[in-house]
Amino acid sequence: MLNTTEIKLSIELDNNRVPEKLMWAATEGGINQEEAKAFMLSVWDSNEKSTKCIELWTKDMPVDEMKIFFHQTLSSMTETFLRATGDEKMAATMKDFCDYFAEKLELKL
């Protein structure tokens, strides 16, 4: 018997279809209708050999927080890349870029 789980995203839009509120739930992970200011979702389409992406953020997402969000996302992707591929050399290059990114944006980490 297969087990399934769900991750749900809810987006409240204004009259111009701009996100005003982002909510998500992953009940198996103990998350029930948490608010978020931004999210990025990427899925791999094996038939097309391409990535499908959804990137949304609320209109009140502060730019300084968006910069931190991007840095943390890039850092997380670097760690995921290493776990998925075992390519330590490229992961180190990606980490160097993340450090450069944070330095150039003067992020306080």
PDB file of C-alpha atoms in Angstrom:
ATOM      1  CA  MET A   1       0.000   0.000   0.000  1.00  0.00           C
ATOM      2  CA  LEU A   2       1.371   3.428  -0.978  1.00  0.00           C
ATOM      3  CA  ASN A   3       1.438   6.324   1.434  1.00  0.00           C
ATOM      4  CA  THR A   4       0.698   9.830   0.228  1.00  0.00           C
ATOM      5  CA  THR A   5       1.111  13.252   1.734  1.00  0.00           C
ATOM      6  CA  GLU A   6       0.121  16.708   0.599  1.00  0.00           C
ATOM      7  CA  ILE A   7       1.636  20.142   0.626  1.00  0.00           C
ATOM      8  CA  LYS A   8      -0.965  22.835  -0.004  1.00  0.00           C
ATOM      9  CA  LEU A   9      -0.428  26.406  -1.169  1.00  0.00           C
ATOM     10  CA  SER A  10      -3.110  29.082  -0.999  1.00  0.00           C
ATOM     11  CA  ILE A  11      -2.685  32.464  -2.615  1.00  0.00           C
ATOM     12  CA  GLU A  12      -4.945  35.445  -1.954  1.00  0.00           C
ATOM     13  CA  LEU A  13      -4.849  37.865  -4.889  1.00  0.00           C
ATOM     14  CA  ASP A  14      -5.851  41.499  -5.189  1.00  0.00           C
ATOM     15  CA  ASN A  15      -8.032  42.763  -8.059  1.00  0.00           C
ATOM     16  CA  ASN A  16      -4.948  42.881 -10.318  1.00  0.00           C
ATOM     17  CA  ARG A  17      -4.083  39.262  -9.469  1.00  0.00           C
ATOM     18  CA  VAL A  18      -1.052  40.318  -7.416  1.00  0.00           C
ATOM     19  CA  PRO A  19      -0.435  38.105  -4.360  1.00  0.00           C
ATOM     20  CA  GLU A  20      -1.500  39.741  -1.112  1.00  0.00           C
ATOM     21  CA  LYS A  21      -1.220  36.703   1.126  1.00  0.00           C
ATOM     22  CA  LEU A  22       0.537  33.360   0.767  1.00  0.00           C
ATOM     23  CA  MET A  23      -0.406  30.463   3.014  1.00  0.00           C
ATOM     24  CA  TRP A  24       0.947  26.925   3.075  1.00  0.00           C
ATOM     25  CA  ALA A  25       0.258  23.701   4.890  1.00  0.00           C
ATOM     26  CA  ALA A  26       2.117  20.419   5.248  1.00  0.00           C
ATOM     27  CA  THR A  27       0.170  18.612   7.915  1.00  0.00           C
ATOM     28  CA  GLU A  28       2.562  15.672   8.070  1.00  0.00           C
ATOM     29  CA  GLY A  29       5.293  18.182   8.925  1.00  0.00           C
ATOM     30  CA  GLY A  30       3.120  19.887  11.537  1.00  0.00           C
ATOM     31  CA  ILE A  31       2.500  23.005   9.441  1.00  0.00           C
ATOM     32  CA  ASN A  32      -1.100  24.127   9.196  1.00  0.00           C
ATOM     33  CA  GLN A  33      -1.850  27.326   7.287  1.00  0.00           C
ATOM     34  CA  GLU A  34       1.433  29.166   7.911  1.00  0.00           C
ATOM     35  CA  GLU A  35       1.765  32.567   6.306  1.00  0.00           C
ATOM     36  CA  ALA A  36       4.708  33.265   4.017  1.00  0.00           C
ATOM     37  CA  LYS A  37       5.848  36.377   2.182  1.00  0.00           C
ATOM     38  CA  ALA A  38       7.464  34.483  -0.717  1.00  0.00           C
ATOM     39  CA  PHE A  39       7.931  31.015  -2.136  1.00  0.00           C
ATOM     40  CA  MET A  40       9.698  29.294  -4.997  1.00  0.00           C
ATOM     41  CA  LEU A  41       8.665  25.914  -6.321  1.00  0.00           C
ATOM     42  CA  SER A  42      10.580  24.000  -8.969  1.00  0.00           C
ATOM     43  CA  VAL A  43       9.561  20.661 -10.416  1.00  0.00           C
ATOM     44  CA  TRP A  44      11.382  18.559 -12.988  1.00  0.00           C
ATOM     45  CA  ASP A  45       9.446  17.515 -16.096  1.00  0.00           C
ATOM     46  CA  SER A  46      11.285  14.375 -17.154  1.00  0.00           C
ATOM     47  CA  ASN A  47       9.427  14.137 -20.466  1.00  0.00           C
ATOM     48  CA  GLU A  48      10.454  17.633 -21.553  1.00  0.00           C
ATOM     49  CA  LYS A  49      13.779  17.578 -19.680  1.00  0.00           C
ATOM     50  CA  SER A  50      12.949  20.994 -18.249  1.00  0.00           C
ATOM     51  CA  THR A  51      12.202  22.682 -14.956  1.00  0.00           C
ATOM     52  CA  LYS A  52       8.792  24.188 -14.300  1.00  0.00           C
ATOM     53  CA  CYS A  53       8.853  27.014 -11.766  1.00  0.00           C
ATOM     54  CA  ILE A  54       6.478  29.102  -9.745  1.00  0.00           C
ATOM     55  CA  GLU A  55       7.922  32.100  -7.928  1.00  0.00           C
ATOM     56  CA  LEU A  56       5.544  34.318  -5.980  1.00  0.00           C
ATOM     57  CA  TRP A  57       5.908  36.990  -3.345  1.00  0.00           C
ATOM     58  CA  THR A  58       3.475  39.312  -1.682  1.00  0.00           C
ATOM     59  CA  LYS A  59       3.452  42.968  -2.586  1.00  0.00           C
ATOM     60  CA  ASP A  60       4.503  43.828   0.957  1.00  0.00           C
ATOM     61  CA  MET A  61       7.617  41.592   0.917  1.00  0.00           C
ATOM     62  CA  PRO A  62      10.484  43.908   1.936  1.00  0.00           C
ATOM     63  CA  VAL A  63      13.373  44.071  -0.538  1.00  0.00           C
ATOM     64  CA  ASP A  64      15.959  43.499   2.195  1.00  0.00           C
ATOM     65  CA  GLU A  65      14.157  40.297   3.202  1.00  0.00           C
ATOM     66  CA  MET A  66      13.918  39.233  -0.464  1.00  0.00           C
ATOM     67  CA  LYS A  67      17.704  39.483  -0.714  1.00  0.00           C
ATOM     68  CA  ILE A  68      18.100  37.277   2.362  1.00  0.00           C
ATOM     69  CA  PHE A  69      15.479  34.856   0.994  1.00  0.00           C
ATOM     70  CA  PHE A  70      17.443  34.520  -2.253  1.00  0.00           C
ATOM     71  CA  HIS A  71      20.734  34.018  -0.419  1.00  0.00           C
ATOM     72  CA  GLN A  72      19.285  31.327   1.819  1.00  0.00           C
ATOM     73  CA  THR A  73      17.608  29.650  -1.164  1.00  0.00           C
ATOM     74  CA  LEU A  74      20.873  29.593  -3.116  1.00  0.00           C
ATOM     75  CA  SER A  75      22.711  28.206  -0.072  1.00  0.00           C
ATOM     76  CA  SER A  76      20.072  25.513   0.398  1.00  0.00           C
ATOM     77  CA  MET A  77      20.247  24.598  -3.288  1.00  0.00           C
ATOM     78  CA  THR A  78      24.028  24.263  -2.936  1.00  0.00           C
ATOM     79  CA  GLU A  79      23.636  21.752  -0.107  1.00  0.00           C
ATOM     80  CA  THR A  80      20.912  19.892  -1.988  1.00  0.00           C
ATOM     81  CA  PHE A  81      23.118  19.764  -5.094  1.00  0.00           C
ATOM     82  CA  LEU A  82      25.935  18.217  -3.054  1.00  0.00           C
ATOM     83  CA  ARG A  83      23.642  15.586  -1.487  1.00  0.00           C
ATOM     84  CA  ALA A  84      22.014  14.772  -4.837  1.00  0.00           C
ATOM     85  CA  THR A  85      25.160  14.589  -6.972  1.00  0.00           C
ATOM     86  CA  GLY A  86      28.115  14.119  -4.640  1.00  0.00           C
ATOM     87  CA  ASP A  87      29.953  16.721  -6.754  1.00  0.00           C
ATOM     88  CA  GLU A  88      32.058  18.380  -4.051  1.00  0.00           C
ATOM     89  CA  LYS A  89      34.051  20.545  -6.451  1.00  0.00           C
ATOM     90  CA  MET A  90      30.991  22.208  -7.989  1.00  0.00           C
ATOM     91  CA  ALA A  91      29.298  22.513  -4.585  1.00  0.00           C
ATOM     92  CA  ALA A  92      32.370  24.386  -3.322  1.00  0.00           C
ATOM     93  CA  THR A  93      32.145  26.707  -6.347  1.00  0.00           C
ATOM     94  CA  MET A  94      28.461  27.275  -5.646  1.00  0.00           C
ATOM     95  CA  LYS A  95      29.226  28.014  -1.981  1.00  0.00           C
ATOM     96  CA  ASP A  96      31.864  30.532  -3.066  1.00  0.00           C
ATOM     97  CA  PHE A  97      29.213  32.247  -5.183  1.00  0.00           C
ATOM     98  CA  CYS A  98      26.785  32.303  -2.233  1.00  0.00           C
ATOM     99  CA  ASP A  99      29.480  33.940  -0.098  1.00  0.00           C
ATOM    100  CA  TYR A 100      30.159  36.460  -2.890  1.00  0.00           C
ATOM    101  CA  PHE A 101      26.415  37.132  -3.246  1.00  0.00           C
ATOM    102  CA  ALA A 102      26.084  37.851   0.495  1.00  0.00           C
ATOM    103  CA  GLU A 103      29.181  40.047   0.505  1.00  0.00           C
ATOM    104  CA  LYS A 104      28.055  42.137  -2.475  1.00  0.00           C
ATOM    105  CA  LEU A 105      24.581  42.619  -0.981  1.00  0.00           C
ATOM    106  CA  GLU A 106      26.158  43.384   2.407  1.00  0.00           C
ATOM    107  CA  LEU A 107      23.961  40.810   4.090  1.00  0.00           C
ATOM    108  CA  LYS A 108      24.433  40.471   7.826  1.00  0.00           C
ATOM    109  CA  LEU A 109      24.582  36.694   8.299  1.00  0.00           C
TER     110      LEU A 109
END
